[in-house]
Tab-separated table of C-alpha atoms and ligand atoms in Angstrom:
chain	number	residue	atom	x	y	z
B	21	UNK	CA	0.000	0.000	0.000
B	22	UNK	CA	2.911	2.354	0.673
B	23	UNK	CA	4.064	1.988	-2.921
B	24	UNK	CA	0.571	3.060	-4.035
B	25	UNK	CA	0.568	6.062	-1.660
B	26	UNK	CA	3.987	7.074	-2.960
B	27	UNK	CA	2.795	6.764	-6.564
B	28	UNK	CA	-0.301	8.891	-5.898
B	29	UNK	CA	1.716	11.640	-4.200
B	30	UNK	CA	4.406	11.779	-6.858
B	31	UNK	CA	1.903	11.716	-9.717
B	32	UNK	CA	0.161	14.618	-7.995
B	33	UNK	CA	3.438	16.530	-7.933
B	34	UNK	CA	3.874	15.846	-11.624
B	35	UNK	CA	0.535	17.569	-12.300
B	36	UNK	CA	1.026	20.284	-9.678
B	37	UNK	CA	-1.859	18.970	-7.548
B	38	UNK	CA	-1.606	18.820	-3.759
B	39	UNK	CA	-2.173	15.442	-2.098
B	40	UNK	CA	-3.392	14.957	1.465
B	41	UNK	CA	-3.243	11.676	3.334
B	42	UNK	CA	-6.052	10.740	5.702
B	43	UNK	CA	-4.753	8.903	8.736
B	44	UNK	CA	-6.529	5.751	9.931
B	45	UNK	CA	-8.946	5.468	7.035
B	46	UNK	CA	-12.564	6.420	7.663
B	47	UNK	CA	-11.876	7.039	11.342
B	48	UNK	CA	-9.433	9.762	10.347
B	49	UNK	CA	-11.874	11.062	7.768
B	50	UNK	CA	-14.542	11.497	10.455
B	51	UNK	CA	-12.032	13.143	12.772
B	52	UNK	CA	-10.682	15.435	10.059
B	53	UNK	CA	-7.217	13.877	10.396
B	54	UNK	CA	-5.834	15.156	7.077
B	55	UNK	CA	-2.167	15.673	6.496
B	56	UNK	CA	-0.390	17.128	3.472
B	57	UNK	CA	1.923	14.598	1.863
B	58	UNK	CA	5.117	15.885	0.309
B	59	UNK	CA	7.571	13.997	-1.855
B	60	UNK	CA	9.880	13.801	1.150
B	61	UNK	CA	7.232	12.091	3.280
B	62	UNK	CA	6.789	9.258	0.824
B	63	UNK	CA	10.492	8.816	0.339
B	64	UNK	CA	11.971	5.513	1.552
B	65	UNK	CA	8.617	3.784	2.048
B	66	UNK	CA	8.515	1.495	-1.006
B	67	UNK	CA	9.954	-1.430	0.901
B	68	UNK	CA	7.807	-1.008	4.015
B	69	UNK	CA	4.848	-3.268	4.775
B	70	UNK	CA	1.558	-1.982	6.188
B	71	UNK	CA	0.645	1.624	5.482
B	72	UNK	CA	2.290	4.834	6.662
B	73	UNK	CA	-1.213	6.327	6.856
B	74	UNK	CA	-2.346	3.561	9.198
B	75	UNK	CA	-5.818	2.109	9.115
B	76	UNK	CA	-8.730	1.378	11.438
B	77	UNK	CA	-11.995	-0.484	11.451
B	78	UNK	CA	-14.863	1.867	12.236
B	79	UNK	CA	-18.616	1.277	12.248
B	80	UNK	CA	-19.655	4.938	12.255
B	81	UNK	CA	-18.833	5.413	8.578
B	82	UNK	CA	-21.156	2.519	7.701
B	83	UNK	CA	-24.151	4.652	8.730
B	84	UNK	CA	-25.731	7.298	6.454
B	85	UNK	CA	-25.043	9.936	9.119
B	86	UNK	CA	-21.385	8.904	9.358
B	87	UNK	CA	-21.082	9.094	5.580
B	88	UNK	CA	-22.588	12.580	5.516
B	89	UNK	CA	-20.159	13.642	8.231
B	90	UNK	CA	-17.289	12.249	6.130
B	91	UNK	CA	-18.493	14.196	3.103
B	92	UNK	CA	-18.679	17.350	5.223
B	93	UNK	CA	-15.079	16.878	6.393
B	94	UNK	CA	-13.868	16.506	2.800
B	95	UNK	CA	-15.706	19.660	1.760
B	96	UNK	CA	-14.442	21.591	4.806
B	97	UNK	CA	-10.874	20.794	3.795
B	98	UNK	CA	-11.467	21.673	0.150
B	99	UNK	CA	-10.629	18.169	-1.027
B	100	UNK	CA	-11.650	17.605	-4.647
B	101	UNK	CA	-11.322	13.855	-5.025
B	102	UNK	CA	-10.537	10.764	-2.982
B	103	UNK	CA	-8.420	7.705	-3.733
B	104	UNK	CA	-9.270	4.782	-1.507
B	105	UNK	CA	-6.868	1.875	-1.153
B	106	UNK	CA	-8.374	-1.171	0.501
B	107	UNK	CA	-10.673	-4.143	0.410
B	108	UNK	CA	-14.388	-4.739	0.318
B	109	UNK	CA	-15.292	-2.544	3.338
B	110	UNK	CA	-13.124	0.385	2.229
B	111	UNK	CA	-14.564	0.309	-1.273
B	112	UNK	CA	-18.114	0.072	0.054
B	113	UNK	CA	-17.485	3.341	1.930
B	114	UNK	CA	-16.033	4.865	-1.230
B	115	UNK	CA	-19.125	3.894	-3.174
B	116	UNK	CA	-21.300	5.687	-0.620
B	117	UNK	CA	-19.297	8.906	-1.115
B	118	UNK	CA	-19.478	8.503	-4.881
B	119	UNK	CA	-23.272	8.191	-4.623
B	120	UNK	CA	-23.262	11.513	-2.751
B	121	UNK	CA	-21.473	12.895	-5.828
B	122	UNK	CA	-18.008	13.094	-4.316
B	123	UNK	CA	-15.354	11.879	-6.832
B	124	UNK	CA	-13.856	8.577	-5.673
B	125	UNK	CA	-11.466	6.104	-7.302
B	126	UNK	CA	-10.606	2.802	-5.625
B	127	UNK	CA	-7.409	0.781	-5.585
B	128	UNK	CA	-7.773	-2.894	-4.596
B	129	UNK	CA	-5.717	-3.703	-1.507
B	130	UNK	CA	-6.385	-6.998	0.260
B	131	UNK	CA	-4.396	-10.162	0.819
B	132	UNK	CA	-7.604	-12.175	0.330
B	133	UNK	CA	-7.830	-11.547	-3.451
B	134	UNK	CA	-11.584	-11.579	-3.090
B	135	UNK	CA	-12.341	-8.380	-5.025
B	136	UNK	CA	-14.048	-9.279	-8.254
B	137	UNK	CA	-12.935	-7.995	-11.649
B	138	UNK	CA	-9.216	-7.713	-10.895
B	139	UNK	CA	-6.742	-10.551	-11.350
B	140	UNK	CA	-4.787	-9.413	-8.326
B	141	UNK	CA	-5.126	-7.009	-5.408
B	142	UNK	CA	-2.187	-5.310	-3.714
B	143	UNK	CA	-0.702	-7.516	-0.988
B	144	UNK	CA	-1.748	-10.912	-2.304
B	145	UNK	CA	1.624	-11.773	-3.807
B	146	UNK	CA	3.540	-10.709	-0.713
B	147	UNK	CA	1.231	-12.702	1.577
B	148	UNK	CA	1.549	-15.744	-0.647
B	149	UNK	CA	5.330	-15.569	-0.638
B	150	UNK	CA	5.344	-15.240	3.149
B	151	UNK	CA	3.051	-18.246	3.474
B	152	UNK	CA	5.239	-20.319	1.153
B	153	UNK	CA	8.352	-19.367	3.078
B	154	UNK	CA	6.677	-20.557	6.302
B	155	UNK	CA	5.383	-23.721	4.668
B	156	UNK	CA	8.834	-24.625	3.359
B	157	UNK	CA	10.222	-24.308	6.892
B	158	UNK	CA	7.392	-26.333	8.397
B	159	UNK	CA	7.947	-29.089	5.867
B	160	UNK	CA	11.494	-29.583	7.177
B	161	UNK	CA	10.101	-30.576	10.568
B	162	UNK	CA	7.289	-32.564	8.968
B	163	UNK	CA	9.707	-34.700	6.905
B	164	UNK	CA	12.225	-35.173	9.689
B	165	UNK	CA	9.550	-36.396	12.123
B	166	UNK	CA	7.163	-38.125	9.692
B	167	UNK	CA	4.381	-35.734	10.643
B	168	UNK	CA	1.339	-34.294	8.967
B	169	UNK	CA	0.767	-30.569	9.416
B	170	UNK	CA	-2.558	-28.839	9.201
B	171	UNK	CA	-1.838	-25.265	8.129
B	172	UNK	CA	-4.535	-22.631	8.376
B	173	UNK	CA	-4.200	-19.660	6.054
B	174	UNK	CA	-6.152	-16.389	5.924
B	175	UNK	CA	-8.488	-15.235	3.177
B	176	UNK	CA	-11.749	-14.490	4.950
B	177	UNK	CA	-14.429	-16.199	2.781
B	178	UNK	CA	-12.147	-16.655	-0.190
B	179	UNK	CA	-9.904	-19.694	-0.735
B	180	UNK	CA	-7.436	-18.043	-3.134
B	181	UNK	CA	-4.471	-17.976	-0.741
B	182	UNK	CA	-5.204	-21.566	0.303
B	183	UNK	CA	-5.455	-23.046	-3.182
B	184	UNK	CA	-2.302	-21.221	-4.324
B	185	UNK	CA	-0.461	-22.338	-1.201
B	186	UNK	CA	-1.485	-25.920	-1.919
B	187	UNK	CA	-0.298	-25.824	-5.531
B	188	UNK	CA	2.912	-23.864	-4.967
B	189	UNK	CA	3.799	-25.378	-1.617
B	190	UNK	CA	3.102	-28.984	-2.608
B	191	UNK	CA	0.292	-29.786	-0.182
B	192	UNK	CA	-1.329	-33.208	-0.099
B	193	UNK	CA	-4.811	-31.823	0.453
B	194	UNK	CA	-6.584	-28.461	0.509
B	195	UNK	CA	-9.969	-27.344	1.795
B	196	UNK	CA	-11.486	-23.958	0.912
B	197	UNK	CA	-14.929	-22.354	1.255
B	198	UNK	CA	-15.450	-22.841	-2.513
B	199	UNK	CA	-14.568	-26.568	-2.381
B	200	UNK	CA	-14.850	-27.619	1.203
B	201	UNK	CA	-13.670	-31.124	2.080
B	202	UNK	CA	-15.153	-32.994	5.008
B	203	UNK	CA	-12.894	-33.943	7.911
B	204	UNK	CA	-13.239	-37.529	6.737
B	205	UNK	CA	-11.998	-36.635	3.222
B	206	UNK	CA	-8.991	-34.898	4.721
B	207	UNK	CA	-8.242	-37.920	6.930
B	208	UNK	CA	-8.441	-40.191	3.861
B	209	UNK	CA	-6.039	-37.980	1.871
B	210	UNK	CA	-3.505	-38.020	4.720
B	211	UNK	CA	-3.929	-41.784	5.200
B	212	UNK	CA	-3.336	-42.258	1.491
B	213	UNK	CA	-0.106	-40.228	1.637
B	214	UNK	CA	1.011	-42.325	4.610
B	215	UNK	CA	0.304	-45.609	2.842
B	216	UNK	CA	2.214	-44.459	-0.217
B	217	UNK	CA	5.257	-43.980	2.001
B	218	UNK	CA	5.465	-40.182	2.053
B	219	UNK	CA	7.709	-38.786	4.765
B	220	UNK	CA	5.275	-35.982	5.524
B	221	UNK	CA	1.909	-34.576	4.527
B	222	UNK	CA	0.525	-31.064	4.441
B	223	UNK	CA	-3.158	-30.144	4.660
B	224	UNK	CA	-3.880	-26.507	3.790
B	225	UNK	CA	-7.118	-25.212	5.265
B	226	UNK	CA	-8.608	-21.812	4.413
B	227	UNK	CA	-9.851	-19.851	7.428
B	228	UNK	CA	-13.276	-19.537	5.779
B	229	UNK	CA	-14.241	-23.237	5.935
B	230	UNK	CA	-17.147	-24.154	8.172
B	231	UNK	CA	-15.151	-26.048	10.824
B	232	UNK	CA	-12.404	-24.942	13.202
B	233	UNK	CA	-8.942	-26.281	12.406
B	234	UNK	CA	-8.539	-27.203	16.086
B	235	UNK	CA	-11.577	-29.506	15.753
B	236	UNK	CA	-10.162	-30.919	12.533
B	237	UNK	CA	-6.877	-31.744	14.249
B	238	UNK	CA	-8.691	-33.442	17.149
B	239	UNK	CA	-10.653	-35.477	14.631
B	240	UNK	CA	-7.528	-36.474	12.660
B	241	UNK	CA	-5.729	-37.531	15.835
B	242	UNK	CA	-8.539	-40.004	16.501
B	243	UNK	CA	-8.307	-41.633	13.062
B	244	UNK	CA	-5.749	-44.413	13.385
B	245	UNK	CA	-5.455	-44.896	9.598
B	246	UNK	CA	-3.922	-41.403	9.244
B	247	UNK	CA	-0.576	-42.796	10.434
B	248	UNK	CA	1.223	-39.475	10.800
B	249	UNK	CA	1.635	-37.605	14.023
B	250	UNK	CA	-0.472	-34.440	13.566
B	251	UNK	CA	0.491	-30.826	14.252
B	252	UNK	CA	-1.393	-27.596	13.672
B	253	UNK	CA	0.037	-24.247	12.563
B	254	UNK	CA	-2.083	-21.109	12.369
B	255	UNK	CA	-0.049	-18.643	10.359
B	256	UNK	CA	-2.224	-15.712	11.469
B	257	UNK	CA	-1.084	-12.141	11.040
B	258	UNK	CA	2.426	-13.157	9.963
B	259	UNK	CA	0.750	-13.344	6.546
B	260	UNK	CA	-0.147	-9.668	6.484
B	261	UNK	CA	3.155	-8.014	7.183
B	262	UNK	CA	6.613	-7.710	5.730
B	263	UNK	CA	8.384	-6.039	2.874
B	264	UNK	CA	6.392	-6.215	-0.387
B	265	UNK	CA	7.565	-8.387	-3.268
B	266	UNK	CA	8.696	-6.876	-6.563
B	267	UNK	CA	5.342	-7.879	-8.082
B	268	UNK	CA	3.393	-6.032	-5.386
B	269	UNK	CA	5.590	-2.926	-5.595
B	270	UNK	CA	5.045	-2.748	-9.335
B	271	UNK	CA	1.314	-3.450	-9.109
B	272	UNK	CA	0.811	-0.861	-6.367
B	273	UNK	CA	2.910	1.732	-8.175
B	274	UNK	CA	1.048	1.282	-11.457
B	275	UNK	CA	-2.328	1.258	-9.726
B	276	UNK	CA	-1.516	4.408	-7.735
B	277	UNK	CA	-0.606	6.297	-10.910
B	278	UNK	CA	-3.647	4.981	-12.761
B	279	UNK	CA	-5.982	5.939	-9.902
B	280	UNK	CA	-4.632	9.481	-9.825
B	281	UNK	CA	-4.989	9.887	-13.564
B	282	UNK	CA	-8.523	8.498	-13.510
B	283	UNK	CA	-9.535	10.949	-10.794
B	284	UNK	CA	-7.915	13.822	-12.644
B	285	UNK	CA	-9.804	12.873	-15.800
B	286	UNK	CA	-13.086	13.093	-13.924
B	287	UNK	CA	-13.765	9.402	-13.320
B	288	UNK	CA	-15.623	8.366	-10.182
B	289	UNK	CA	-17.157	5.242	-8.653
B	290	UNK	CA	-14.540	3.091	-10.357
B	291	UNK	CA	-11.749	0.805	-9.139
B	292	UNK	CA	-8.429	0.182	-10.858
B	293	UNK	CA	-8.212	-3.466	-11.908
B	294	UNK	CA	-5.527	-5.725	-13.364
B	295	UNK	CA	-6.724	-7.408	-16.532
B	296	UNK	CA	-3.976	-9.536	-18.068
B	297	UNK	CA	-1.032	-7.141	-18.255
B	298	UNK	CA	-3.200	-4.054	-18.462
B	299	UNK	CA	-4.819	-1.828	-15.895
B	300	UNK	CA	-8.462	-1.013	-16.489
B	301	UNK	CA	-11.226	0.732	-14.568
B	302	UNK	CA	-14.266	-1.195	-13.417
B	303	UNK	CA	-17.309	-0.005	-11.439
B	304	UNK	CA	-16.717	-0.341	-7.680
B	305	UNK	CA	-20.180	-1.875	-7.543
B	306	UNK	CA	-18.976	-4.777	-9.678
B	307	UNK	CA	-15.805	-5.297	-7.621
B	308	UNK	CA	-17.765	-5.752	-4.393
B	309	UNK	CA	-20.935	-7.410	-5.697
B	310	UNK	CA	-19.579	-10.901	-5.108
B	311	UNK	CA	-16.389	-12.590	-4.026
B	312	UNK	CA	-13.937	-13.223	-6.867
B	313	UNK	CA	-14.246	-16.787	-8.099
B	314	UNK	CA	-11.277	-19.117	-8.220
B	315	UNK	CA	-10.519	-20.588	-11.632
B	316	UNK	CA	-11.858	-24.175	-11.283
B	317	UNK	CA	-8.801	-25.568	-13.075
B	318	UNK	CA	-6.690	-24.674	-10.010
B	319	UNK	CA	-8.573	-27.225	-7.911
B	320	UNK	CA	-7.848	-29.886	-10.496
B	321	UNK	CA	-4.207	-28.830	-10.619
B	322	UNK	CA	-3.912	-29.090	-6.838
B	323	UNK	CA	-5.434	-32.582	-6.915
B	324	UNK	CA	-3.193	-33.888	-9.707
B	325	UNK	CA	-0.024	-32.441	-8.237
B	326	UNK	CA	-0.700	-33.760	-4.751
B	327	UNK	CA	-0.099	-37.379	-5.816
D	408	F6P	O1	-9.150	-9.186	4.918
D	408	F6P	C1	-7.835	-9.405	5.267
D	408	F6P	C2	-7.711	-10.285	6.480
D	408	F6P	O2	-6.352	-10.494	6.772
D	408	F6P	C3	-8.448	-11.604	6.385
D	408	F6P	O3	-7.734	-12.564	5.643
D	408	F6P	C4	-8.625	-11.959	7.840
D	408	F6P	O4	-9.760	-12.757	8.014
D	408	F6P	C5	-8.823	-10.613	8.474
D	408	F6P	O5	-8.298	-9.647	7.590
D	408	F6P	C6	-8.182	-10.463	9.822
D	408	F6P	O6	-8.628	-9.273	10.375
D	408	F6P	P1	-8.104	-8.693	11.769
D	408	F6P	O7	-6.687	-8.253	11.559
D	408	F6P	O8	-9.018	-7.570	12.058
D	408	F6P	O9	-8.170	-9.817	12.753
């Protein structure tokens, strides 16, 4: 996200337009926490995870009154357009401002990759690389001790991170909200890996499945055919931090520039999206209407490669 902020500020400078950052998202908007961003302030932030502007979850902006108050703050400060970097909730707020005729352009930022209409959101690639790094380390213990690891990954209601982790990390089995496996199916997959003589097995479970991974592990431990000793790792917020990958820096930089230009050209109610190699603009409404679907061929790929 910092790379996107930097890109917005420096594109503004290019056009001679002042850019203000709002601290802590909609909370800062409601509190009038605006702060002029100079080139100097966005210098040296490309490699930093998180966001220099910070963020917050706030319910007040979800209400019509909160949204009106936000609009009032923008007008008080003489702001002419807003670029919102974030996921579903952030974009929903942006859409509300757009509907009140305030110019808004969105930039997709979420590790979940659940925004529809864009191939990738900012942060997904970095999170995936972090997960794979952790998985590779965990596998060392798994192989040395002939263990099976259940690894829970984030993603809210979307299984993108989980299915990619399974394919790229070489998991034996994966369960996601889109293709949820029963505990029994997971036990069978691990038992199969054991019978085939594998030194370890990895089960990747998306956080959005209907059962708790702790319950799954208890279940697996009671299935004698599983063979492996079972361990559970919840990767948690490790997945959200860290220095962005080259892919994410480039994506965020390009999206930041594109968002600024779109706003300058008078666009509103749109989100920057990655379509193949190109950046396009899609209605925010479309991006948040439903969770992005996972290409079904990835599930087949994960199954074939897990043998
Ligand atoms: O939406 C991003 C995400 O990291 C989800 O994958 C996860 O469910 C959630 O946010 C965690 O939120 P919090 O940091 O508020 O616990």
